[in-house]
């Protein structure tokens, strides 16, 4: 089932997530729903916080919503090694209308578990490396605004406040 994507400044996006100690049917269902939501929104990654759930769980598929050939479920992912530095241009489904350039590690090694609780390690570079860093940021309660300049962030905050007021007035 596709779920609604939560947008900044919803506090769930800014809270650190809980580690998953048991992969229950609810966690599996959440993971499947996240995949459906990611594809429906043409995304290449989605973190549980983005559908309002505070679990350390993310899904990525950098092949894109049309191809759908590289799906990875990440339970409790952690970055265990990084190297190099690149500048990446990123957007986020939860920060609509915002785009920025950020410094990221060029390569990352990520340790996680799959939906059967089996541990694995990914050596990632290029888009997958960026995507993993972006999603793990979400699981640490960080959005791309936290990595942008104070000025860019305050401009975006103002825009959002205006937009929320307008929404309130129109009911
Ligand atoms: Zn995001």
Tab-separated table of C-alpha atoms and ligand atoms in Angstrom:
chain	number	residue	atom	x	y	z
A	1	UNK	CA	0.000	0.000	0.000
A	2	UNK	CA	1.352	3.379	-0.926
A	3	UNK	CA	1.735	5.673	2.075
A	4	UNK	CA	1.688	9.401	2.422
A	5	UNK	CA	5.108	11.051	2.362
A	6	UNK	CA	5.728	13.280	5.368
A	7	UNK	CA	7.105	16.741	4.623
A	8	UNK	CA	9.431	19.045	6.534
A	9	UNK	CA	8.974	20.490	9.201
A	10	UNK	CA	7.146	17.421	10.533
A	11	UNK	CA	9.066	16.526	13.735
A	12	UNK	CA	9.244	12.818	12.865
A	13	UNK	CA	11.806	13.754	10.203
A	14	UNK	CA	14.058	15.381	12.780
A	15	UNK	CA	14.070	12.599	15.361
A	16	UNK	CA	16.586	9.818	15.508
A	17	UNK	CA	15.054	6.434	14.727
A	18	UNK	CA	14.763	3.295	16.846
A	19	UNK	CA	16.890	0.272	16.048
A	20	UNK	CA	14.904	-2.744	14.833
A	21	UNK	CA	15.481	-5.694	17.163
A	22	UNK	CA	12.914	-8.034	15.623
A	23	UNK	CA	11.621	-8.138	12.074
A	24	UNK	CA	7.923	-8.442	12.787
A	25	UNK	CA	5.158	-8.742	10.161
A	26	UNK	CA	4.506	-5.020	10.733
A	27	UNK	CA	8.107	-4.150	9.863
A	28	UNK	CA	7.889	-6.287	6.699
A	29	UNK	CA	4.663	-4.603	5.700
A	30	UNK	CA	6.167	-1.191	6.350
A	31	UNK	CA	9.174	-2.101	4.180
A	32	UNK	CA	6.931	-3.260	1.309
A	33	UNK	CA	4.824	-0.121	1.597
A	34	UNK	CA	7.961	2.002	1.492
A	35	UNK	CA	9.037	0.337	-1.755
A	36	UNK	CA	5.634	0.972	-3.286
A	37	UNK	CA	5.717	4.581	-2.140
A	38	UNK	CA	9.261	5.138	-3.419
A	39	UNK	CA	8.376	3.804	-6.885
A	40	UNK	CA	5.097	5.705	-6.999
A	41	UNK	CA	6.941	8.952	-6.249
A	42	UNK	CA	9.734	8.233	-8.753
A	43	UNK	CA	12.271	8.153	-5.947
A	44	UNK	CA	15.516	6.194	-5.722
A	45	UNK	CA	15.440	5.854	-1.943
A	46	UNK	CA	13.112	6.222	1.007
A	47	UNK	CA	13.594	6.173	4.767
A	48	UNK	CA	10.941	5.056	7.261
A	49	UNK	CA	10.773	8.543	8.798
A	50	UNK	CA	9.510	9.800	5.448
A	51	UNK	CA	6.317	7.826	5.896
A	52	UNK	CA	6.090	8.889	9.542
A	53	UNK	CA	7.623	5.775	11.119
A	54	UNK	CA	10.534	6.161	13.498
A	55	UNK	CA	12.356	2.904	12.659
A	56	UNK	CA	15.893	2.436	11.403
A	57	UNK	CA	14.743	1.124	8.034
A	58	UNK	CA	15.330	2.319	4.480
A	59	UNK	CA	14.867	1.113	0.921
A	60	UNK	CA	16.879	2.114	-2.144
A	61	UNK	CA	16.754	1.306	-5.825
A	62	UNK	CA	19.080	3.455	-7.885
A	63	UNK	CA	17.980	1.785	-11.127
A	64	UNK	CA	14.885	3.997	-10.864
A	65	UNK	CA	11.141	3.392	-10.745
A	66	UNK	CA	10.882	2.196	-14.355
A	67	UNK	CA	13.584	-0.428	-14.212
A	68	UNK	CA	13.166	-1.567	-10.612
A	69	UNK	CA	16.087	-3.974	-10.791
A	70	UNK	CA	18.329	-3.047	-7.844
A	71	UNK	CA	16.058	-2.983	-4.822
A	72	UNK	CA	17.839	-3.137	-1.474
A	73	UNK	CA	16.138	-3.359	1.929
A	74	UNK	CA	18.262	-1.882	4.693
A	75	UNK	CA	17.440	-2.805	8.269
A	76	UNK	CA	19.568	-0.914	10.821
A	77	UNK	CA	22.052	0.420	8.239
A	78	UNK	CA	25.295	2.001	9.445
A	79	UNK	CA	28.124	3.607	7.520
A	80	UNK	CA	31.275	1.817	8.619
A	81	UNK	CA	33.802	3.340	6.220
A	82	UNK	CA	33.997	6.313	3.878
A	83	UNK	CA	36.549	7.568	1.388
A	84	UNK	CA	36.992	10.433	-1.035
A	85	UNK	CA	34.779	13.447	-1.419
A	86	UNK	CA	32.324	14.517	-4.106
A	87	UNK	CA	29.779	17.245	-4.549
A	88	UNK	CA	26.305	15.939	-5.171
A	89	UNK	CA	23.124	17.647	-6.191
A	90	UNK	CA	20.231	16.304	-4.180
A	91	UNK	CA	16.545	16.673	-3.711
A	92	UNK	CA	14.276	15.048	-1.195
A	93	UNK	CA	10.628	13.982	-1.376
A	94	UNK	CA	10.213	15.315	2.164
A	95	UNK	CA	11.693	18.732	1.403
A	96	UNK	CA	9.587	19.780	-1.587
A	97	UNK	CA	10.898	22.560	-3.784
A	98	UNK	CA	14.406	22.441	-2.351
A	99	UNK	CA	17.520	21.470	-4.218
A	100	UNK	CA	21.097	21.863	-3.122
A	101	UNK	CA	24.670	20.799	-3.614
A	102	UNK	CA	26.279	18.908	-0.790
A	103	UNK	CA	29.644	17.447	0.047
A	104	UNK	CA	29.433	13.692	0.367
A	105	UNK	CA	31.864	10.839	0.625
A	106	UNK	CA	32.666	9.379	-2.778
A	107	UNK	CA	32.573	5.790	-1.540
A	108	UNK	CA	30.937	4.247	1.480
A	109	UNK	CA	30.839	0.865	3.096
A	110	UNK	CA	27.474	0.199	4.731
A	111	UNK	CA	26.553	-2.612	7.064
A	112	UNK	CA	22.893	-3.564	7.380
A	113	UNK	CA	20.536	-6.510	7.696
A	114	UNK	CA	18.053	-7.769	5.139
A	115	UNK	CA	14.417	-8.568	5.909
A	116	UNK	CA	15.427	-12.016	7.149
A	117	UNK	CA	17.757	-10.417	9.669
A	118	UNK	CA	20.846	-11.552	7.761
A	119	UNK	CA	23.748	-9.135	7.938
A	120	UNK	CA	25.431	-7.876	4.760
A	121	UNK	CA	27.929	-5.213	3.737
A	122	UNK	CA	27.673	-3.049	0.611
A	123	UNK	CA	30.621	-1.310	-0.994
A	124	UNK	CA	28.980	1.575	-2.783
A	125	UNK	CA	30.091	4.335	-5.095
A	126	UNK	CA	28.456	6.808	-7.480
A	127	UNK	CA	24.719	7.322	-7.087
A	128	UNK	CA	24.281	4.392	-4.696
A	129	UNK	CA	26.871	5.863	-2.300
A	130	UNK	CA	25.104	9.234	-2.330
A	131	UNK	CA	21.706	7.653	-1.929
A	132	UNK	CA	22.817	5.559	1.050
A	133	UNK	CA	24.287	8.618	2.774
A	134	UNK	CA	21.083	10.559	2.141
A	135	UNK	CA	18.847	7.815	3.564
A	136	UNK	CA	21.076	7.138	6.572
A	137	UNK	CA	20.992	10.879	7.293
A	138	UNK	CA	17.193	10.542	7.485
A	139	UNK	CA	17.531	7.694	9.968
A	140	UNK	CA	19.784	9.902	12.109
A	141	UNK	CA	17.070	12.592	12.096
A	142	UNK	CA	18.745	14.771	9.478
A	143	UNK	CA	17.351	16.210	6.257
A	144	UNK	CA	19.270	17.919	3.447
A	145	UNK	CA	18.485	21.309	5.002
A	146	UNK	CA	20.783	20.348	7.876
A	147	UNK	CA	23.621	20.148	5.383
A	148	UNK	CA	22.948	23.429	3.604
A	149	UNK	CA	24.014	26.952	4.483
A	150	UNK	CA	22.202	28.849	7.207
A	151	UNK	CA	21.004	31.388	4.654
A	152	UNK	CA	19.543	28.820	2.268
A	153	UNK	CA	17.880	27.094	5.166
A	154	UNK	CA	16.301	30.228	6.589
A	155	UNK	CA	14.973	31.209	3.161
A	156	UNK	CA	13.399	27.793	2.841
A	157	UNK	CA	11.986	27.987	6.388
A	158	UNK	CA	10.335	31.297	5.528
A	159	UNK	CA	8.860	29.849	2.365
A	160	UNK	CA	7.465	26.899	4.300
A	161	UNK	CA	5.985	29.117	7.034
A	162	UNK	CA	4.176	31.202	4.441
A	163	UNK	CA	2.922	28.095	2.715
A	164	UNK	CA	1.674	26.580	5.999
A	165	UNK	CA	-0.170	29.806	6.898
A	166	UNK	CA	-1.842	29.833	3.525
A	167	UNK	CA	-2.840	26.225	3.946
A	168	UNK	CA	-4.298	26.965	7.398
A	169	UNK	CA	-6.342	29.901	6.095
A	170	UNK	CA	-7.806	27.927	3.247
A	171	UNK	CA	-8.720	25.198	5.753
B	1	LIG	ZN1	15.301	12.470	1.519
